[in-house]
XYZ file of C-alpha atoms in Angstrom:
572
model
C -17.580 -62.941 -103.056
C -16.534 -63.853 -99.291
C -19.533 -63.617 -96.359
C -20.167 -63.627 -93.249
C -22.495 -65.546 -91.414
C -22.883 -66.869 -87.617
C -23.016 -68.999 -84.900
C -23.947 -70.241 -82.185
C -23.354 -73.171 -79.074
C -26.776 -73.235 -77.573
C -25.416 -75.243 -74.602
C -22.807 -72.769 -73.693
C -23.969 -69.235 -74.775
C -20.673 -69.314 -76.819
C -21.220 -67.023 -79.666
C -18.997 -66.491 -83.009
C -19.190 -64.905 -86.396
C -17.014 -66.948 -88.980
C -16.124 -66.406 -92.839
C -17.577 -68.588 -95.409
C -17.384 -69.143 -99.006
C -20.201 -67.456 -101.737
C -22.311 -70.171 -101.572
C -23.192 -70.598 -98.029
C -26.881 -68.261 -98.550
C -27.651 -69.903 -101.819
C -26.973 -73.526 -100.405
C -29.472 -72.769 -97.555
C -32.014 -72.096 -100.182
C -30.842 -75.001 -102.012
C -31.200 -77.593 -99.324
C -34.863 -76.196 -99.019
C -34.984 -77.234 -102.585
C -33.596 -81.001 -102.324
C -36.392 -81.348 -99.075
C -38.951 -78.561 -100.662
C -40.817 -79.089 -98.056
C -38.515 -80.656 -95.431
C -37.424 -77.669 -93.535
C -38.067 -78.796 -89.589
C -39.589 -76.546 -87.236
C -38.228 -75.839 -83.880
C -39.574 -76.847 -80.625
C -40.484 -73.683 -78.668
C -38.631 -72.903 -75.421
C -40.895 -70.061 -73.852
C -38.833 -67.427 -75.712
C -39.273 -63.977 -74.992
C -37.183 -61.793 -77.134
C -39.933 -59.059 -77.259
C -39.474 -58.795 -81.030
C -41.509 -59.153 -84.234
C -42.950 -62.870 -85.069
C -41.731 -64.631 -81.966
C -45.715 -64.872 -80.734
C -46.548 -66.181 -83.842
C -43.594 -68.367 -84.883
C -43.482 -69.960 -81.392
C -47.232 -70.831 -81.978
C -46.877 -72.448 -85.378
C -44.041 -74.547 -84.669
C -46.100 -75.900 -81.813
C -48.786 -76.536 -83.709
C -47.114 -78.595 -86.883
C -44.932 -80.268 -84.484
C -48.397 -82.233 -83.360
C -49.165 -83.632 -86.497
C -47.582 -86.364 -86.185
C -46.127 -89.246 -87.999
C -49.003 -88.845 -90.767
C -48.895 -90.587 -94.557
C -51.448 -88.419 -95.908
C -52.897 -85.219 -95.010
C -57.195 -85.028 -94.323
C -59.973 -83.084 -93.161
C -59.958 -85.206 -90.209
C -55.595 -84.826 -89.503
C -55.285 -81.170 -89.948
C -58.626 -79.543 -88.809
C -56.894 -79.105 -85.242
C -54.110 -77.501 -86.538
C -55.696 -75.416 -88.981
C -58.167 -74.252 -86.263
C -54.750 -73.491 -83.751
C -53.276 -71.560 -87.049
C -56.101 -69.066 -86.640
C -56.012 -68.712 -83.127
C -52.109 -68.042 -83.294
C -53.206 -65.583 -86.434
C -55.958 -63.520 -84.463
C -53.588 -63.385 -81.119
C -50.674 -61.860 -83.703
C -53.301 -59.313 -84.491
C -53.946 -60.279 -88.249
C -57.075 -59.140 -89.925
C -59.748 -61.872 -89.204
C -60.782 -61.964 -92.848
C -57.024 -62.398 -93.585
C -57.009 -65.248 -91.597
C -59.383 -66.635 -92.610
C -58.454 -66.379 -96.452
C -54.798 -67.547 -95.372
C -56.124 -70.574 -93.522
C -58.653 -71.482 -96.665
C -54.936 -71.431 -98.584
C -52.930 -73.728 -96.418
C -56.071 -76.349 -96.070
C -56.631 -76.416 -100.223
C -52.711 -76.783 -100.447
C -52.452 -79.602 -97.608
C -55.990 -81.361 -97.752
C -55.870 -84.572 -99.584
C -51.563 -84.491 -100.236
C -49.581 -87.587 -99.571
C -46.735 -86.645 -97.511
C -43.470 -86.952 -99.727
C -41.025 -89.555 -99.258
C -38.515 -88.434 -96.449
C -40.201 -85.907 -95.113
C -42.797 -86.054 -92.308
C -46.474 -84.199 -92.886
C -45.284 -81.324 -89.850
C -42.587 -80.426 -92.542
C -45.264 -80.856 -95.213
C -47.524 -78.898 -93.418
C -44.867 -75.921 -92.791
C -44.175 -76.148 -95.899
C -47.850 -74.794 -96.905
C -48.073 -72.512 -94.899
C -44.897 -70.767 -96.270
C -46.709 -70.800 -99.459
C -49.487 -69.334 -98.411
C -48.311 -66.357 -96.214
C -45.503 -65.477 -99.204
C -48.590 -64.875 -102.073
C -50.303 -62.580 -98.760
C -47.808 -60.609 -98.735
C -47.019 -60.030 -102.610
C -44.783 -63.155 -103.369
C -44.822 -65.742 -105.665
C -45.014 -69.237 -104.330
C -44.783 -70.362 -107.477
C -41.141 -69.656 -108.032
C -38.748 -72.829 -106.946
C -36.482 -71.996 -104.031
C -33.872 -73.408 -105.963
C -33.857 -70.193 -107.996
C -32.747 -69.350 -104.061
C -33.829 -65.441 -102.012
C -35.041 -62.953 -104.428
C -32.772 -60.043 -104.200
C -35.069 -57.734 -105.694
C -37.849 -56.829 -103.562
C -41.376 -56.996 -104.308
C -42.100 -53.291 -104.960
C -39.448 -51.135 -106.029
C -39.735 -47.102 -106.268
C -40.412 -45.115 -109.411
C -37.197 -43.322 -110.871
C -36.941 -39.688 -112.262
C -34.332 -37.407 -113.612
C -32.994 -33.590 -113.468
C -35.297 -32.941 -115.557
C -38.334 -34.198 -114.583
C -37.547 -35.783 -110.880
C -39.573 -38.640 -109.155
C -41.986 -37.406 -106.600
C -42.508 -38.956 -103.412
C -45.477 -38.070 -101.407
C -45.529 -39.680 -97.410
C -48.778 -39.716 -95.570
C -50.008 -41.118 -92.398
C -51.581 -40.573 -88.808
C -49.715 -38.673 -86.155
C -47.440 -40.178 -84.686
C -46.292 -42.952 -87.350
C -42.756 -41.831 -87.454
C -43.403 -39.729 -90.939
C -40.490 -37.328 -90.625
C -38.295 -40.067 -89.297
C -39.230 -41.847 -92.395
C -38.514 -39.675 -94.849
C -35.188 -38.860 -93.429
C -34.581 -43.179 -93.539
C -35.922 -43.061 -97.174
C -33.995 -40.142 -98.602
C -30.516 -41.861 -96.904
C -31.382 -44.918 -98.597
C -32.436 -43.366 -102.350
C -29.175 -41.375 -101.588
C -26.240 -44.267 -100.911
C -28.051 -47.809 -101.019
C -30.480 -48.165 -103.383
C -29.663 -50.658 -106.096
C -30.354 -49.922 -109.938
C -32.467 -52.159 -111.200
C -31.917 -51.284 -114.575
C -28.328 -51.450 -114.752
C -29.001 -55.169 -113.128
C -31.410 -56.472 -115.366
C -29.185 -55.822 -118.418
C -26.491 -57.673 -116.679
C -28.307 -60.718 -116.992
C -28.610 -63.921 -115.154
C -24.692 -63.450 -113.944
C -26.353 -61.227 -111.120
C -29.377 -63.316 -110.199
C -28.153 -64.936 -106.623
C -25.412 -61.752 -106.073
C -25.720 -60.166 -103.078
C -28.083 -56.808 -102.887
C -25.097 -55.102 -101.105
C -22.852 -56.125 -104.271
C -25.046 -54.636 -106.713
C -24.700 -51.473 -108.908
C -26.348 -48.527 -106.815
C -28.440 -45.828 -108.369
C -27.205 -43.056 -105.848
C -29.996 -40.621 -106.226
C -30.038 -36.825 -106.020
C -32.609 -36.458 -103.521
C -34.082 -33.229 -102.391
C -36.668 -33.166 -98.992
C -39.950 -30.900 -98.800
C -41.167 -30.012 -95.453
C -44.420 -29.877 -95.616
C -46.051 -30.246 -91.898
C -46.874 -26.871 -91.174
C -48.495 -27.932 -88.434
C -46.628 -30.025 -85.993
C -44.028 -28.099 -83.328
C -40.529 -28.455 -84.299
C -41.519 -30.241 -87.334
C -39.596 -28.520 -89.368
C -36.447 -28.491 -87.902
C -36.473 -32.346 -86.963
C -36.090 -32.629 -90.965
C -33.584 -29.880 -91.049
C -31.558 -32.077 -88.020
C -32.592 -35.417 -90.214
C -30.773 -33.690 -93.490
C -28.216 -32.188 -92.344
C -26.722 -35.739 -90.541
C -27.173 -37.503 -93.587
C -26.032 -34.939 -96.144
C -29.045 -34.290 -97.932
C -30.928 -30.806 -98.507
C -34.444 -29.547 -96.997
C -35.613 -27.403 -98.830
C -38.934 -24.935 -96.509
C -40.508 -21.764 -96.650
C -41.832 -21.656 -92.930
C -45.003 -21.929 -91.220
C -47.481 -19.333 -92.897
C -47.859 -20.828 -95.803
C -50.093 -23.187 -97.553
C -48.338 -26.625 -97.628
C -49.537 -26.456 -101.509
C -47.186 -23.761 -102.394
C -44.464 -25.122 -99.981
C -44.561 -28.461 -102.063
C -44.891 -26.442 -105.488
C -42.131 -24.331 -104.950
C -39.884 -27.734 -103.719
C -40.228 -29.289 -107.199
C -39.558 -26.294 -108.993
C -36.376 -25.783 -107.096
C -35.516 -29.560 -107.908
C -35.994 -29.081 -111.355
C -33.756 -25.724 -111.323
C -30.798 -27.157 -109.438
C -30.861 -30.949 -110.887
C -32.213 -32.846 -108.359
C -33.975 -36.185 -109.501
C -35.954 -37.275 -106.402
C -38.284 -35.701 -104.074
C -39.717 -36.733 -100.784
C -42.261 -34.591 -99.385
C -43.053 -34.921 -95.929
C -47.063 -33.827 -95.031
C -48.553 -33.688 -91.720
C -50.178 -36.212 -89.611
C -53.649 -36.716 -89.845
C -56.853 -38.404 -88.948
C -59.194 -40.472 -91.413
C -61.468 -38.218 -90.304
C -60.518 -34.929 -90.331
C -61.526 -33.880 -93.451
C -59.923 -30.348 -93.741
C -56.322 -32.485 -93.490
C -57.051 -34.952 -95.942
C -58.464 -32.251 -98.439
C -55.215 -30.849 -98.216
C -53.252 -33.539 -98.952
C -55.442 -34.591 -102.159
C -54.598 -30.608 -103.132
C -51.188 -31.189 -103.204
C -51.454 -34.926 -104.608
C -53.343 -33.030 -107.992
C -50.501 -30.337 -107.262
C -47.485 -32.396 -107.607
C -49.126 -35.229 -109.365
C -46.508 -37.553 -107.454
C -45.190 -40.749 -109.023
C -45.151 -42.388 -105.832
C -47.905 -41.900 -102.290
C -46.830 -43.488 -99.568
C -48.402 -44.578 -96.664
C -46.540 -44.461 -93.237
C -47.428 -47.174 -91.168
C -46.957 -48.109 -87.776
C -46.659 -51.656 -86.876
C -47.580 -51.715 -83.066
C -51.342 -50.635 -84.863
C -51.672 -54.668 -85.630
C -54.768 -55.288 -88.154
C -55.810 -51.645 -88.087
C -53.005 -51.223 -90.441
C -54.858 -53.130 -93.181
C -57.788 -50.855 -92.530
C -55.867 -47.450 -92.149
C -54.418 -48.877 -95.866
C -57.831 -49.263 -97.813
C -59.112 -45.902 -96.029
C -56.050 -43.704 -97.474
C -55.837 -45.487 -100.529
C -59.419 -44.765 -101.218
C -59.092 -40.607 -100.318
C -56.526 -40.375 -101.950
C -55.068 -43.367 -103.615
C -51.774 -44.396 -102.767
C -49.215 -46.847 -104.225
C -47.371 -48.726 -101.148
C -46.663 -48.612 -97.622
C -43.593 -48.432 -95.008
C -44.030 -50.050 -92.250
C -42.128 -48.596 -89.057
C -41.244 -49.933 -85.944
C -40.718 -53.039 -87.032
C -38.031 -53.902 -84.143
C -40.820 -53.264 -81.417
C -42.402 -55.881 -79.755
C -45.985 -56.061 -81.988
C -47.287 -59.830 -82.788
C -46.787 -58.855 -86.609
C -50.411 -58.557 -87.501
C -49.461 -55.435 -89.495
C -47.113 -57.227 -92.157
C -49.367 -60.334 -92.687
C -52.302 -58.167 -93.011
C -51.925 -55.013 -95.367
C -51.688 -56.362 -98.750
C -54.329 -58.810 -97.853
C -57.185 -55.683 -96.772
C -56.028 -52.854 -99.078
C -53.748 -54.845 -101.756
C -51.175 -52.819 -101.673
C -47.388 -53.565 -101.317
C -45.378 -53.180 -98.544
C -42.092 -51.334 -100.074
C -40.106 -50.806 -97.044
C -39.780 -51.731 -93.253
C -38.250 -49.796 -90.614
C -35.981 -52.062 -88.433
C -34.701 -49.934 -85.682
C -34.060 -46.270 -84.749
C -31.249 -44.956 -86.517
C -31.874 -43.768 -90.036
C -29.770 -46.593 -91.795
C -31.950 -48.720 -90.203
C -34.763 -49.225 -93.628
C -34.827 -52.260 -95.210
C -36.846 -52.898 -99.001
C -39.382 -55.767 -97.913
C -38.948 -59.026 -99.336
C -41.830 -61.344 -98.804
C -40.141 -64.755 -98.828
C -37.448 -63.604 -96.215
C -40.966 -62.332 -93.752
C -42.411 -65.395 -94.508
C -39.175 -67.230 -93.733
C -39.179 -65.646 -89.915
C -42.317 -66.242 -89.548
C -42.236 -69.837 -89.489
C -38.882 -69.540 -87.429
C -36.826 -71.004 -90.005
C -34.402 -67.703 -89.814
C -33.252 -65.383 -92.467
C -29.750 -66.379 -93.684
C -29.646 -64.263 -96.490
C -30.620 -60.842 -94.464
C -28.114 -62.106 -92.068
C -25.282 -62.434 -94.480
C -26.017 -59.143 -95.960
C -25.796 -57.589 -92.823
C -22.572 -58.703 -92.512
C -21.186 -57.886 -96.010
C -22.477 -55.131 -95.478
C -20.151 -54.107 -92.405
C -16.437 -55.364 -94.245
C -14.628 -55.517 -97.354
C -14.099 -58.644 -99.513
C -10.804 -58.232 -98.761
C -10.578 -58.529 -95.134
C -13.469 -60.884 -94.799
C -10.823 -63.511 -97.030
C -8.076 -62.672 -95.322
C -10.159 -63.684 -91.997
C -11.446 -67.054 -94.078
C -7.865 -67.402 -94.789
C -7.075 -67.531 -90.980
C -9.547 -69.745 -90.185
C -8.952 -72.253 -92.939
C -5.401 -72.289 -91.294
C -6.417 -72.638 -87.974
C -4.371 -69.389 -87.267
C -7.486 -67.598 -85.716
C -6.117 -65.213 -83.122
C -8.129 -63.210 -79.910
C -7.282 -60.072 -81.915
C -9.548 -61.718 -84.748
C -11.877 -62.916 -81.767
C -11.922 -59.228 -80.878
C -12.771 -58.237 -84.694
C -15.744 -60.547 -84.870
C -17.515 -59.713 -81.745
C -17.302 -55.742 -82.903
C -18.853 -56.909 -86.132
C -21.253 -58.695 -84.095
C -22.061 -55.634 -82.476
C -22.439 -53.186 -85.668
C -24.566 -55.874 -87.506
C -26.839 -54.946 -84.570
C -27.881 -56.969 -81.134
C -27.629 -60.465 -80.524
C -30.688 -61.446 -80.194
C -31.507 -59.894 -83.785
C -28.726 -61.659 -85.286
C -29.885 -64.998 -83.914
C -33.580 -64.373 -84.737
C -32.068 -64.663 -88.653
C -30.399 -68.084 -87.791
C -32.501 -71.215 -89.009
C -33.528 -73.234 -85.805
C -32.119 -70.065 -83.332
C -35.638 -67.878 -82.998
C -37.780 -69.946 -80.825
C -34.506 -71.888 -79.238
C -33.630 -68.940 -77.365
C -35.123 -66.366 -74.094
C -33.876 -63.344 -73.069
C -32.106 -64.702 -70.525
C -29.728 -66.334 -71.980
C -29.377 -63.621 -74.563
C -28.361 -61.536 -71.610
C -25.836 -64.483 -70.599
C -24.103 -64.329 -74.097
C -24.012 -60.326 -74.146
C -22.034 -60.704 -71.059
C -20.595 -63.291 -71.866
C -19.012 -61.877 -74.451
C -17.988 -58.353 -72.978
C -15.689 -60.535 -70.437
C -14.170 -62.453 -73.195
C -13.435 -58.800 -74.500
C -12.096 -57.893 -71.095
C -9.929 -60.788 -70.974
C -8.195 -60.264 -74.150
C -7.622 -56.847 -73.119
C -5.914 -57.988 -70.196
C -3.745 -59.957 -72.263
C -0.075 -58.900 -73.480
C 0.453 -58.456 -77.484
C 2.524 -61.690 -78.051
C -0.771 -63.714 -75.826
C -3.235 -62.125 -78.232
C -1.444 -62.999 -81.166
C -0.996 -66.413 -80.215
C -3.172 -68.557 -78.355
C -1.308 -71.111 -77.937
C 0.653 -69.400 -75.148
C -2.598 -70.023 -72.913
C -3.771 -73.376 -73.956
C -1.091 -75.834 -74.670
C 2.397 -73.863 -73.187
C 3.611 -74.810 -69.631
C 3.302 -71.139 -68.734
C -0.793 -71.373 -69.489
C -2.030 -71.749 -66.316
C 0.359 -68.950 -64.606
C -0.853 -66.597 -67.417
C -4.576 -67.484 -67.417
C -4.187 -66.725 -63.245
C -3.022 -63.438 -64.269
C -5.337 -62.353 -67.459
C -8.138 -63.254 -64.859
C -7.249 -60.919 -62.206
C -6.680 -58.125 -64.553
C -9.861 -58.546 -66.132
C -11.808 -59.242 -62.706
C -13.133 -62.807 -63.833
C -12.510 -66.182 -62.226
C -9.976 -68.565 -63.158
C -12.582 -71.106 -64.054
C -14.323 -68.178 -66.468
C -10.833 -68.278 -67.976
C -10.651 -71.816 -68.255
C -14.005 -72.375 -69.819
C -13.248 -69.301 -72.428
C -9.830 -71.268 -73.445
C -11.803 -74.413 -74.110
C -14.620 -72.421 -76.226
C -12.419 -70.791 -78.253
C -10.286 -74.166 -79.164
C -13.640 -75.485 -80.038
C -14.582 -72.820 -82.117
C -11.156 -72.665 -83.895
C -11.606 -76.068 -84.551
C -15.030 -76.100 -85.712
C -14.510 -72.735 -88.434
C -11.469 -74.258 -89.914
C -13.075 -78.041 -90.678
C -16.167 -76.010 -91.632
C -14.114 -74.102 -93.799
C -12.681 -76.974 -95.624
C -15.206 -78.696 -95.604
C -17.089 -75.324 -97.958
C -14.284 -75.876 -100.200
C -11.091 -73.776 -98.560
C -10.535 -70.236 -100.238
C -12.769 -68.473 -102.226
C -12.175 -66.371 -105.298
C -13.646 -62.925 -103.551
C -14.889 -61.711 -106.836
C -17.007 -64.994 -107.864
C -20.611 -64.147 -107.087
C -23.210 -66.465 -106.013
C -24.228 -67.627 -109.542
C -26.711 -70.522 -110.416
C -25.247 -73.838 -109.952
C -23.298 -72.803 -107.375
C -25.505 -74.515 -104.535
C -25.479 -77.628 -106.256
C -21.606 -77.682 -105.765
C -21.067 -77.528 -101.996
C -22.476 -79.015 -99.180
C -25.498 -77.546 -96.360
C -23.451 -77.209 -94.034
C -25.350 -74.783 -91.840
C -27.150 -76.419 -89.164
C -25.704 -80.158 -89.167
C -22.179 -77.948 -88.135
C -24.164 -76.218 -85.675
C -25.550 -79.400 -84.244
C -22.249 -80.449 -83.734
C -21.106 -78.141 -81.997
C -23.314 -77.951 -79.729
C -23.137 -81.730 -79.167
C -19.313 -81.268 -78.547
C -19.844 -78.694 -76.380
C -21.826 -80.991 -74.444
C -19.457 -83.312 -73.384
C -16.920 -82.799 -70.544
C -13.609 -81.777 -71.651
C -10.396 -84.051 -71.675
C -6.793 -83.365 -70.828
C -4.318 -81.065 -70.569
C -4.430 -77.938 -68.321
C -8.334 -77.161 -68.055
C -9.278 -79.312 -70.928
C -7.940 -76.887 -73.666
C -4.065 -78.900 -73.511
């Protein structure tokens, strides 16, 4: 199967999404194999994306960067670090007794270990603490990462039938984003859920395959509006359905929620539907009348699933809002929303910890494709700021066909990568979501970068956009015209002034994209040339190409560095 993954030229704010071959996620993973524990963390730059983990990343890789040059790990050598762990745990809002627990984890895993040959005891160190936060949050540390990213996630949701459909039940405090989450939940049961079932008798010919590749289970899913109580709750599910196609089933405001929810599985039974999400009303721990309610209509509809609506700007509370509806009522996971706001992450780290419950699902942003299944070894992953490459490349198979994305390898491979391609990428760029998410997934990118030079590549790129629109057909279609032809300069002088950029904007653009072009097609070779789009990323596969990730990156960026030679502008 062809991918998608990025890049990008620190020096220059030059951004790019390129094509690779099947194996670039699973070779990631595998290179964290052949180092286990050698994956380098990144010295912080002041970053200030505002998003999830950047607090608490930043502070880590600050921390194991001062370990040292250290043989062997003691009391003595990582007592300061452990004790800056904890400080960088608390400030992210985790649960003190969390903490705590978490940094008793790292120091048994560390304390006393010689630090493996070619790796240094920061990596060693990092390394630990991976460990540690992925059996937090429901993981298995056990597992190698040669196996590479799970792609099923650590909780999945009960299944039902026509007959006798699945029963969701959402709770939570006012304000959580309830009603927002059921509509997220019942678009995802609906069109992107995978079947677990079909993939497990598929056998290990599915293990490293993409979760976007996978057989979906494309549920019937009926929703139950059950907040009687909130203004214009109602019809914010009705507005919620009807956008993403799926029914809401009500009976109005002077009723008992009970019968409401009673009446909503019946009707699922009589017309075939095999899912139902009930959405309840916000309320207080306290307010007992509320939470009598809902443990009525728990024994009423005996759900196979009670879920717990979290929001993640609440930090630690979280944990304890978890044990304190799991005890009223007794619950089975939580979905965490807001994820994409700027909270220190507390919430993630902290639930399973306090109430021991899963996290099933995280909200990433405000539309209602925007719910992710939560995978513990890809949180853990960001964390640390070591990136997510396997999120990232399923955002962007997500967004084309295997088709076009090998017809676009194809390109590259042949060094026939066109500003109409350019034009392509930087629209995928922008579907797959901002850039500062995208290069919060890159390995090495989340603590590298501030928010003002994110700005600089946003607009960055929207004049390379206006350029190429300024451009005629035959310019778009081939570069060449504006880097090595004797007409370049006359045409760059003209693209400019159309576009309302300066020449030397131009020029610098010209010489980016030759270095780009360059640097996808030897990349691109280097992976192995075309891909079969229908291979999958089977085992064995990472053992078979090279990492090239980051040591391309790096040169890039080194390149980029140095002054250009020759020829009109340096692109001749």
């Amino acid at each position: 199967m062809t991918l998608l993954a990025a890049t990008f030229y620190p020096s220059t704010q030059a951004f790019s999404i390129f094509s690779v071959g099947p194996s670039f996620a699973s070779s990631s993973f595998a290179s964290r194999e052949r180092s286990d524990v050698s994956r380098k963390s990144y010295r912080s730059t002041g970053s200030n994306l505002n998003m999830m983990f950047d607090q608490l990343s930043a502070a880590i890789s600050d921390v194991a960067k001062n370990l040292g040059p250290k043989r062997r790990m003691s009391e003595a050598s990582i007592q300061p670090a452990l004790r800056e762990v904890r400080r960088a745990l608390l400030d992210a809002d985790v649960n003190v007794d969390v903490a705590d627990t978490l940094i008793e984890g790292v120091r048994a895993r560390s304390l006393g270990q010689e630090v493996l040959e070619g790796v240094t005891a920061e990596q060693q160190f990092v390394k630990a603490m991976y460990d540690e936060l992925l059996d937090m949050m429901g993981g298995d540390s056990s597992v190698p990462m040669s196996d590479g990213p799970s792609n099923v996630p650590v909780a999945t949701l009960a299944s039902g039938t026509a007959a006798d459909p699945a029963v969701i039940l959402l709770a939570g405090l006012q304000g959580a984003g309830k009603t927002t989450a059921a509509g997220k939940l019942a678009l995802f049961l609906k069109e992107r859920e995978v079947d677990y079932d079909q993939v497990a008798a598929m056998g290990d010919e599915v293990k490293n395959t993409l979760a976007s590749r996978l057989p979906r289970r494309e549920r019937k899913v009926l929703l139950v509006a059950a907040d009687i109580y909130r203004p214009a709750a109602i019809k914010q599910l009705q507005v919620l359905g009807e956008s993403i196609g799926v029914e809401v089933f009500t009976k109005g405001t002077d009723i008992d929620p009970v019968e409401i929810v009673n009446a909503g599985i019946q009707k699922a039974r009589d017309e075939g539907y095999d899912t139902v999400i009930v959405d309840t009303a916000g309320r207080q721990v306290i307010d007992t009348d509320l939470m009598d309610e809902l443990q009525r209509m728990k024994r009423a509809a005996s759900p196979q699933e009670t879920l717990l609506i979290v929001d993640a700007m609440t930090g630690q509370e979280a944990a304890s809002l978890t044990a304190a509806f799991d005890s009223a009522i007794g619950l089975t996971g939580a979905i965490l929303t807001k994820m994409d706001g700027d909270s220190r992450g507390g919430a993630a780290v902290s639930v399973r910890g306090v109430s021991g419950k899963p996290i099933k699902f995280v909200g990433t942003g405000e539309k209602t494709a925007d719910l992710e299944p939560f995978y513990p070894d890809r949180m853990a992953s960001r964390i640390l700021g070591m990136g997510d490459v396997v999120s990232l490349v399923e955002k962007a198979a997500s967004e084309v066909s295997d088709a076009d994305a090998l017809k676009m390898q194809q390109k590259m491979l042949d060094a026939s990568f066109d500003f109409d391609d350019f034009v392509k990428q930087s629209e995928l760029v922008t579907k797959m979501g901002s850039v500062a998410g995208i290069a919060k997934l890159m390995p090495g990118m989340a603590n590298q970068l501030n928010m003002n030079q994110i700005r600089e590549v946003e607009a960055r790129l929207k004049k390379s956009k206006s350029m190429i629109s300024s451009m005629t057909k035959k310019e778009r279609a081939n570069p060449e015209l504006l880097i090595k032809d004797s007409s370049a300069r006359s045409r760059l002088i003209r693209i400019t002034k159309g576009s309302g950029c300066g020449l030397d904007e131009g020029q610098q653009f010209m010489s980016e994209f030759q270095r780009m072009k360059t640097m996808m097609s030897r990349m691109q070779k280097q992976m192995g040339g075309k891909m079969d789009p229908s291979a999958a990323m089977g085992p064995g596969t990472e053992a078979e190409m090279p990492d090239m990730g980051n040591r391309a990156m790096r040169r890039a960026a080194k390149k980029s560095k140095n002054k250009a030679r020759g020829g009109f502008g340096g692109f001749g």
